[in-house]
Amino acid sequence: MRQPAQLRPAGLVSASRLRDVLRATFWLVPATCTTAAIALGAGLLAVDQQLPLDHTAILFPGPPAGARSLLSAIITSMISITGLVFSITMVVLQLASAQFSPRVLRMFLADRTIQATLGVFVGTFVYAMVVHRGIRGTATHHPFVPRVAVTGAFLLVLASIGLFIVYISHVANLIRVATIITTIAAETRDLIERTCPPGHDPPPPPPCPSPAHHGEHTVTAPSPGVLVSANHTTLARLAREHDCVLILAGRIGDFIPAGGPLFTVHPATPTTLDIDRLAPQLTAEVALDTERTMEQDIAFGFRQLIDIAQRALSPAVNDPTTATQVLDALHDLLRRLATRHLPTGWTRDQHDTPRLLVHQYRFADYLNLTVAEIWRYGADVAQIPGRMTTLLTDLADAALPENHHAITTWTAHIHGPGAPPHGSDTSVHTPPTP
């Protein structure tokens, strides 16, 4: 009998999830810079009060009126240039979304140079305001000029100018299609290296789940979201402690509707499982989000690259060279996957007992996703058939025997009659035999 338990999944389930969220949080670096600027301004004012220094060749030499004028100019100019930088960033985001894919915006929002530039500009503005209020008196009546702090404001302006030049160069390079493709491919490649390292023996055959007559419990999702990560180690430990087998309802990157199954729990015996106590522990180790991320989702890297290729092959853009660049990046990723034994998705405890199943993409899924969608839109484009043939030929030479069927099937389809099949990243589609 199914016993649903509805509980809200936590947003942060692991250190890697926390790093991913912090990296994509655009306001974090500017907020940190602003806080540091306030602390620095207050600290240097305290230094000036404890160690009153006369003007030297290094420190600001002017009277209170001159210091106020300098800081006022810094305040005015920095808020203007901050608005300019923010405007440029918004335009870049719009261009990237329209020209390439809305799914690449996360890469721009997570860019540390953009975040640091905005943070330094806002920090300089706030620092100048903090120091400005510390100036007292006039040139003849109880003057106090925080010379160290005012000099610090001048140095921050110089740093801001240098960073602005770096920012312009960085953004101009960032919106180049080659940079975007290379960045996405590198992130996907790193994830492949972490999850599918080379040189490993074939994984053991997947076991069967617990017998159906022992009962089955379902933990459902209380709200809709994309399954972005799962803490495999902790989930397997919980399954061992409760003597059950857990099956995650979808693959990483799949959408889970509100009320849809999140976990299926198979107890070893019908009386040992306390689902009410287990359910909140399970949902705390799974993260749902509004969009896919690259934390554990290799297929999302393929999705972003293929979207760029499809848009480049559309009649509105008509840029087959960009699609060829995408195929080059996908070729490298597919070759890495074709030559490795991919994980089965099972996690075992220390006694080698299977405890957790997270359904995985197979090599055929990645190949079908890549070839089907690009071939559909590029079959009649001069550059695509030859490049696709080269890709499949190289994969056939390098792939493990278990992956040859998917490659040869697509090779026969591309060189045979018939319309290209439609691909998807949510299920395996085998092209029809010509």
C-alpha positions as a printed NumPy array, in Angstrom:
array([[  0.   ,   0.   ,   0.   ],
       [  1.337,   3.431,  -0.908],
       [  1.669,   5.937,   1.905],
       [  2.519,   9.408,   0.61 ],
       [  4.383,  11.822,   2.837],
       [  4.547,  15.413,   1.632],
       [  7.47 ,  17.474,   2.89 ],
       [  9.398,  20.361,   1.382],
       [ 12.899,  19.518,   0.089],
       [ 15.684,  21.631,   1.493],
       [ 17.48 ,  24.029,  -0.815],
       [ 21.014,  23.131,   0.273],
       [ 21.854,  19.45 ,   0.571],
       [ 25.645,  19.416,   0.366],
       [ 28.753,  21.568,   0.299],
       [ 28.824,  21.388,  -3.505],
       [ 25.231,  22.606,  -3.646],
       [ 26.119,  25.497,  -1.327],
       [ 29.072,  26.444,  -3.54 ],
       [ 26.864,  26.341,  -6.632],
       [ 24.233,  28.578,  -5.042],
       [ 26.783,  31.069,  -3.739],
       [ 28.553,  31.197,  -7.1  ],
       [ 25.324,  32.034,  -8.917],
       [ 24.176,  34.587,  -6.324],
       [ 24.913,  37.852,  -8.116],
       [ 24.526,  40.167,  -5.106],
       [ 26.855,  38.278,  -2.761],
       [ 30.189,  39.724,  -3.923],
       [ 28.881,  43.339,  -4.146],
       [ 27.352,  42.993,  -0.683],
       [ 30.636,  41.649,   0.685],
       [ 32.59 ,  44.501,  -0.917],
       [ 30.158,  47.061,   0.511],
       [ 30.469,  45.627,   4.007],
       [ 34.253,  45.567,   3.717],
       [ 34.248,  49.191,   2.51 ],
       [ 32.236,  50.331,   5.53 ],
       [ 34.59 ,  48.477,   7.875],
       [ 37.68 ,  49.843,   6.096],
       [ 36.401,  53.422,   6.199],
       [ 35.54 ,  53.215,   9.885],
       [ 38.872,  51.557,  10.669],
       [ 40.991,  54.135,   8.854],
       [ 39.043,  56.966,  10.508],
       [ 39.911,  55.401,  13.852],
       [ 43.58 ,  55.227,  12.816],
       [ 43.537,  58.906,  11.84 ],
       [ 42.01 ,  59.851,  15.199],
       [ 44.571,  57.875,  17.184],
       [ 47.581,  58.863,  15.066],
       [ 46.983,  62.387,  13.75 ],
       [ 49.37 ,  62.844,  10.858],
       [ 50.403,  66.086,   9.218],
       [ 50.453,  66.269,   5.436],
       [ 53.309,  64.513,   3.706],
       [ 54.26 ,  63.781,   0.141],
       [ 52.277,  60.539,   0.327],
       [ 49.118,  61.406,   2.284],
       [ 46.431,  63.867,   1.255],
       [ 47.787,  67.353,   2.096],
       [ 44.701,  69.549,   1.767],
       [ 42.412,  71.271,   4.291],
       [ 38.933,  70.053,   5.308],
       [ 37.255,  71.893,   2.417],
       [ 39.582,  70.262,  -0.099],
       [ 38.983,  66.814,   1.395],
       [ 35.22 ,  67.339,   1.254],
       [ 35.422,  68.436,  -2.383],
       [ 37.536,  65.434,  -3.338],
       [ 35.235,  62.963,  -1.609],
       [ 32.125,  64.644,  -3.05 ],
       [ 33.565,  64.276,  -6.551],
       [ 34.345,  60.599,  -5.871],
       [ 30.831,  59.973,  -4.56 ],
       [ 29.202,  61.602,  -7.584],
       [ 31.412,  59.969, -10.182],
       [ 31.332,  56.471,  -8.654],
       [ 27.549,  56.284,  -8.498],
       [ 27.441,  57.372, -12.163],
       [ 29.975,  54.809, -13.315],
       [ 28.227,  52.129, -11.239],
       [ 25.022,  52.852, -13.132],
       [ 26.961,  52.6  , -16.402],
       [ 28.436,  49.221, -15.461],
       [ 25.034,  47.942, -14.383],
       [ 23.525,  49.099, -17.695],
       [ 26.278,  47.395, -19.705],
       [ 25.721,  44.188, -17.754],
       [ 21.978,  44.251, -18.466],
       [ 22.593,  44.785, -22.193],
       [ 25.075,  41.884, -22.24 ],
       [ 22.528,  39.616, -20.563],
       [ 19.87 ,  40.55 , -23.106],
       [ 22.226,  39.967, -26.031],
       [ 23.358,  36.598, -24.686],
       [ 19.787,  35.465, -24.088],
       [ 18.617,  36.49 , -27.562],
       [ 21.679,  35.437, -29.554],
       [ 22.635,  32.178, -27.854],
       [ 20.218,  30.735, -25.286],
       [ 18.426,  31.903, -22.128],
       [ 20.094,  29.007, -20.341],
       [ 23.551,  30.6  , -20.627],
       [ 22.538,  33.565, -18.432],
       [ 23.556,  31.665, -15.309],
       [ 27.14 ,  31.674, -16.616],
       [ 27.118,  35.482, -16.865],
       [ 25.494,  35.961, -13.47 ],
       [ 28.114,  33.685, -11.889],
       [ 31.048,  35.502, -13.508],
       [ 33.331,  36.749, -10.741],
       [ 34.827,  39.62 , -12.764],
       [ 31.399,  41.172, -13.319],
       [ 30.48 ,  40.681,  -9.671],
       [ 33.799,  42.064,  -8.419],
       [ 33.605,  45.137, -10.683],
       [ 30.17 ,  46.077,  -9.421],
       [ 31.284,  45.341,  -5.864],
       [ 34.403,  47.54 ,  -6.029],
       [ 32.477,  50.448,  -7.56 ],
       [ 29.714,  50.29 ,  -4.948],
       [ 32.305,  49.761,  -2.224],
       [ 34.277,  52.84 ,  -3.297],
       [ 31.091,  54.901,  -3.275],
       [ 30.151,  53.744,   0.229],
       [ 33.717,  54.145,   1.502],
       [ 33.835,  57.764,   0.315],
       [ 30.536,  58.486,   2.086],
       [ 31.802,  56.983,   5.348],
       [ 35.027,  58.988,   5.237],
       [ 33.22 ,  62.184,   4.182],
       [ 31.229,  62.272,   7.394],
       [ 34.44 ,  61.967,   9.424],
       [ 35.849,  65.32 ,   8.265],
       [ 35.321,  68.065,  10.842],
       [ 35.835,  71.807,  11.129],
       [ 37.398,  74.263,   8.711],
       [ 40.937,  75.328,   7.885],
       [ 40.933,  77.792,  10.843],
       [ 38.475,  76.255,  13.306],
       [ 39.198,  72.83 ,  14.853],
       [ 40.227,  71.193,  11.578],
       [ 40.355,  67.404,  11.332],
       [ 41.223,  65.761,   8.054],
       [ 41.502,  61.941,   8.084],
       [ 44.461,  61.992,   5.747],
       [ 45.001,  58.221,   5.681],
       [ 41.315,  57.572,   4.951],
       [ 41.117,  60.263,   2.24 ],
       [ 44.26 ,  58.867,   0.632],
       [ 42.619,  55.44 ,   0.727],
       [ 39.656,  56.844,  -1.216],
       [ 42.021,  58.16 ,  -3.875],
       [ 43.68 ,  54.744,  -4.172],
       [ 40.288,  53.044,  -4.461],
       [ 39.421,  55.357,  -7.362],
       [ 42.635,  54.369,  -9.14 ],
       [ 41.786,  50.708,  -8.56 ],
       [ 38.262,  51.277,  -9.899],
       [ 39.599,  52.859, -13.086],
       [ 41.894,  49.909, -13.694],
       [ 39.09 ,  47.447, -12.958],
       [ 36.749,  49.293, -15.334],
       [ 39.237,  48.79 , -18.173],
       [ 39.514,  45.097, -17.264],
       [ 35.714,  44.863, -17.111],
       [ 35.203,  46.278, -20.606],
       [ 37.793,  43.891, -22.038],
       [ 36.368,  40.949, -20.131],
       [ 32.763,  41.562, -21.193],
       [ 33.78 ,  42.034, -24.825],
       [ 35.531,  38.661, -24.709],
       [ 32.788,  37.015, -22.686],
       [ 30.078,  37.538, -25.298],
       [ 32.162,  35.941, -28.053],
       [ 30.531,  32.719, -29.145],
       [ 33.821,  30.814, -28.915],
       [ 34.219,  31.884, -25.282],
       [ 30.687,  30.833, -24.365],
       [ 31.039,  27.442, -26.05 ],
       [ 34.454,  26.829, -24.492],
       [ 33.248,  27.813, -21.012],
       [ 30.197,  25.546, -21.114],
       [ 32.222,  22.674, -22.547],
       [ 34.93 ,  23.074, -19.887],
       [ 32.349,  23.038, -17.089],
       [ 30.732,  19.925, -18.553],
       [ 34.136,  18.287, -19.003],
       [ 35.011,  18.919, -15.346],
       [ 31.732,  17.342, -14.248],
       [ 32.401,  14.285, -16.437],
       [ 35.854,  13.91 , -14.886],
       [ 34.36 ,  14.032, -11.385],
       [ 31.472,  11.648, -11.966],
       [ 32.873,   9.329, -14.658],
       [ 36.641,   9.094, -14.058],
       [ 38.62 ,   7.138, -16.694],
       [ 40.241,   3.778, -16.088],
       [ 37.587,   2.3  , -13.818],
       [ 36.388,  -1.271, -14.183],
       [ 32.843,  -1.861, -15.413],
       [ 30.311,  -1.242, -12.624],
       [ 28.583,  -4.299, -11.143],
       [ 25.262,  -5.233, -12.741],
       [ 22.332,  -3.317, -11.289],
       [ 20.489,  -5.276,  -8.608],
       [ 16.772,  -5.815,  -8.366],
       [ 14.827,  -3.672,  -5.882],
       [ 13.173,  -5.096,  -2.821],
       [ 10.36 ,  -7.564,  -3.485],
       [  7.05 ,  -5.884,  -4.21 ],
       [  5.166,  -7.892,  -1.566],
       [  7.13 ,  -6.124,   1.188],
       [  5.223,  -2.926,   0.44 ],
       [  6.115,   0.316,  -1.196],
       [  6.008,   3.864,   0.169],
       [  6.044,   7.084,  -1.846],
       [  7.423,  10.416,  -0.69 ],
       [  5.938,  13.196,  -2.827],
       [  7.082,  16.695,  -3.739],
       [  4.953,  19.462,  -2.188],
       [  5.902,  22.025,  -4.855],
       [  7.106,  21.944,  -8.462],
       [ 10.799,  22.18 ,  -9.252],
       [ 13.74 ,  20.802, -11.173],
       [ 15.701,  18.059,  -9.451],
       [ 19.183,  19.6  ,  -9.324],
       [ 21.084,  17.524,  -6.773],
       [ 20.908,  14.635,  -4.354],
       [ 23.246,  13.743,  -1.513],
       [ 24.002,  10.141,  -2.488],
       [ 26.16 ,   9.279,   0.515],
       [ 23.703,  10.459,   3.144],
       [ 20.712,   8.938,   1.362],
       [ 22.456,   5.545,   1.192],
       [ 23.286,   5.81 ,   4.898],
       [ 19.657,   6.566,   5.744],
       [ 18.514,   3.609,   3.629],
       [ 20.905,   1.33 ,   5.525],
       [ 19.762,   2.641,   8.908],
       [ 16.111,   2.035,   7.992],
       [ 16.834,  -1.216,   6.142],
       [ 15.265,  -0.223,   2.843],
       [ 16.059,   0.592,  -0.785],
       [ 15.46 ,   4.114,  -2.107],
       [ 14.681,   4.941,  -5.724],
       [ 14.736,   8.579,  -6.745],
       [ 11.731,   9.209,  -8.96 ],
       [ 13.52 ,  11.119, -11.721],
       [ 16.949,  11.721, -13.125],
       [ 18.974,  14.756, -12.141],
       [ 17.625,  17.567, -14.312],
       [ 14.076,  16.202, -14.492],
       [ 11.082,  18.291, -13.505],
       [  9.083,  17.087, -10.488],
       [  5.489,  18.382, -10.358],
       [  3.771,  19.316,  -7.123],
       [  2.423,  16.145,  -5.548],
       [  4.475,  13.973,  -7.879],
       [  6.548,  11.104,  -6.485],
       [  9.983,  12.127,  -5.271],
       [ 11.147,   8.848,  -3.705],
       [  9.94 ,   5.278,  -3.837],
       [ 10.902,   3.416,  -0.662],
       [ 11.149,  -0.397,  -0.657],
       [ 11.501,  -1.769,   2.909],
       [ 13.286,  -5.039,   3.507],
       [ 10.405,  -6.232,   5.679],
       [  6.852,  -4.896,   5.855],
       [  7.044,  -3.868,   9.529],
       [ 10.473,  -2.291,   9.995],
       [ 10.001,   1.032,   8.188],
       [  8.787,   4.189,   9.925],
       [  8.011,   6.31 ,   6.846],
       [  6.868,   9.308,   8.883],
       [ 10.286,   9.544,  10.515],
       [ 12.234,   8.723,   7.352],
       [ 10.45 ,  11.101,   4.952],
       [ 11.774,  14.408,   6.355],
       [ 15.284,  12.986,   6.426],
       [ 15.03 ,  12.017,   2.757],
       [ 13.617,  15.318,   1.539],
       [ 16.344,  17.199,   3.397],
       [ 18.936,  15.526,   1.164],
       [ 17.359,  16.469,  -2.196],
       [ 17.319,  19.935,  -3.768],
       [ 14.676,  21.279,  -6.132],
       [ 15.253,  24.542,  -7.993],
       [ 13.621,  26.709, -10.636],
       [ 16.129,  25.709, -13.342],
       [ 18.759,  23.103, -14.123],
       [ 22.316,  23.581, -12.909],
       [ 25.703,  22.029, -13.628],
       [ 26.212,  20.7  , -10.113],
       [ 25.381,  17.06 , -10.971],
       [ 23.682,  17.353, -14.371],
       [ 26.005,  16.486, -17.26 ],
       [ 23.08 ,  16.525, -19.688],
       [ 22.485,  20.196, -18.927],
       [ 25.88 ,  21.021, -20.417],
       [ 24.818,  19.187, -23.592],
       [ 21.469,  20.991, -23.482],
       [ 23.083,  24.439, -23.442],
       [ 25.469,  23.64 , -26.289],
       [ 22.767,  22.085, -28.446],
       [ 20.489,  25.077, -27.889],
       [ 23.251,  27.349, -29.215],
       [ 23.675,  25.103, -32.27 ],
       [ 19.943,  25.003, -32.961],
       [ 19.647,  28.769, -32.765],
       [ 22.665,  29.168, -35.046],
       [ 21.04 ,  26.838, -37.61 ],
       [ 17.709,  28.66 , -37.563],
       [ 16.809,  30.681, -40.68 ],
       [ 16.744,  33.871, -38.593],
       [ 20.424,  33.522, -37.616],
       [ 21.837,  31.254, -40.359],
       [ 25.264,  30.771, -38.776],
       [ 26.364,  27.177, -39.5  ],
       [ 29.952,  27.914, -38.482],
       [ 28.8  ,  28.428, -34.9  ],
       [ 26.932,  25.121, -35.068],
       [ 30.15 ,  23.468, -36.255],
       [ 32.025,  24.934, -33.294],
       [ 29.376,  23.465, -31.007],
       [ 29.79 ,  20.073, -32.69 ],
       [ 33.531,  20.249, -32.048],
       [ 32.895,  20.77 , -28.337],
       [ 30.253,  18.024, -28.244],
       [ 32.611,  15.686, -30.093],
       [ 35.147,  15.964, -27.284],
       [ 32.494,  15.406, -24.608],
       [ 30.962,  12.412, -26.392],
       [ 34.372,  10.843, -26.926],
       [ 35.078,  11.044, -23.207],
       [ 31.769,   9.371, -22.419],
       [ 32.087,   6.739, -25.152],
       [ 35.417,   5.499, -23.812],
       [ 34.323,   5.131, -20.179],
       [ 32.07 ,   2.88 , -18.174],
       [ 29.293,   5.164, -16.986],
       [ 27.86 ,   4.667, -13.488],
       [ 24.709,   2.587, -13.125],
       [ 23.205,   4.977, -10.592],
       [ 23.288,   2.52 ,  -7.693],
       [ 24.923,   3.498,  -4.406],
       [ 25.879,   0.704,  -2.022],
       [ 26.597,   0.75 ,   1.689],
       [ 29.776,  -0.505,   3.353],
       [ 28.441,  -4.074,   3.208],
       [ 28.045,  -3.797,  -0.602],
       [ 24.255,  -3.846,  -0.284],
       [ 22.46 ,  -1.666,  -2.853],
       [ 20.652,   1.142,  -1.071],
       [ 19.971,   4.014,  -3.483],
       [ 19.11 ,   4.232,  -7.188],
       [ 19.413,   7.534,  -9.036],
       [ 18.555,   6.891, -12.691],
       [ 21.373,   7.904, -15.033],
       [ 21.766,   8.956, -18.631],
       [ 23.465,   6.331, -20.777],
       [ 25.854,   7.05 , -23.638],
       [ 23.018,   6.443, -26.115],
       [ 21.007,   9.218, -24.447],
       [ 23.792,  11.76 , -24.897],
       [ 24.408,  10.667, -28.493],
       [ 20.716,  10.747, -29.396],
       [ 20.322,  14.161, -27.826],
       [ 23.29 ,  15.552, -29.738],
       [ 22.84 ,  14.03 , -33.149],
       [ 19.045,  13.991, -33.439],
       [ 18.428,  17.658, -32.718],
       [ 21.369,  19.113, -34.613],
       [ 20.839,  16.768, -37.572],
       [ 17.174,  17.709, -37.766],
       [ 17.994,  21.383, -38.288],
       [ 21.347,  20.972, -40.062],
       [ 20.884,  18.031, -42.424],
       [ 20.587,  20.371, -45.402],
       [ 23.381,  22.741, -44.302],
       [ 26.63 ,  22.276, -46.192],
       [ 28.946,  22.07 , -43.173],
       [ 26.905,  19.794, -40.926],
       [ 26.748,  16.37 , -42.707],
       [ 30.497,  16.141, -43.173],
       [ 31.209,  17.259, -39.622],
       [ 28.639,  14.823, -38.247],
       [ 30.18 ,  11.967, -40.234],
       [ 33.616,  12.779, -38.852],
       [ 32.215,  12.808, -35.313],
       [ 30.492,   9.433, -35.655],
       [ 33.466,   7.814, -37.382],
       [ 35.832,   8.868, -34.619],
       [ 33.41 ,   7.719, -31.932],
       [ 33.085,   4.324, -33.619],
       [ 36.86 ,   3.907, -33.526],
       [ 37.238,   4.967, -29.88 ],
       [ 34.071,   3.755, -28.174],
       [ 33.73 ,   0.767, -25.88 ],
       [ 31.928,  -2.213, -27.468],
       [ 28.771,  -1.57 , -25.462],
       [ 28.372,   1.828, -27.166],
       [ 28.846,   0.698, -30.77 ],
       [ 25.187,  -0.057, -31.451],
       [ 24.038,   3.522, -30.85 ],
       [ 26.849,   4.896, -33.02 ],
       [ 26.335,   2.528, -35.935],
       [ 22.577,   3.087, -35.854],
       [ 23.016,   6.822, -36.243],
       [ 25.717,   6.393, -38.865],
       [ 23.386,   4.233, -40.956],
       [ 20.566,   6.703, -40.509],
       [ 22.606,   9.736, -41.574],
       [ 23.843,   7.997, -44.705],
       [ 20.463,   6.498, -45.543],
       [ 17.146,   7.858, -46.796],
       [ 14.437,   9.238, -44.591],
       [ 13.833,  12.268, -42.431],
       [ 15.835,  12.783, -39.25 ],
       [ 14.148,  11.608, -36.035],
       [ 13.319,  13.999, -33.253],
       [ 15.623,  13.855, -30.241],
       [ 14.993,  14.604, -26.578],
       [ 17.033,  14.845, -23.413],
       [ 14.378,  13.141, -21.325],
       [ 14.335,   9.657, -22.87 ],
       [ 16.202,   7.447, -25.274],
       [ 15.098,   7.675, -28.911],
       [ 16.503,   5.077, -31.27 ],
       [ 16.434,   6.27 , -34.876],
       [ 14.501,   4.053, -37.273],
       [ 16.368,   1.631, -39.455],
       [ 16.539,   3.03 , -43.006]])
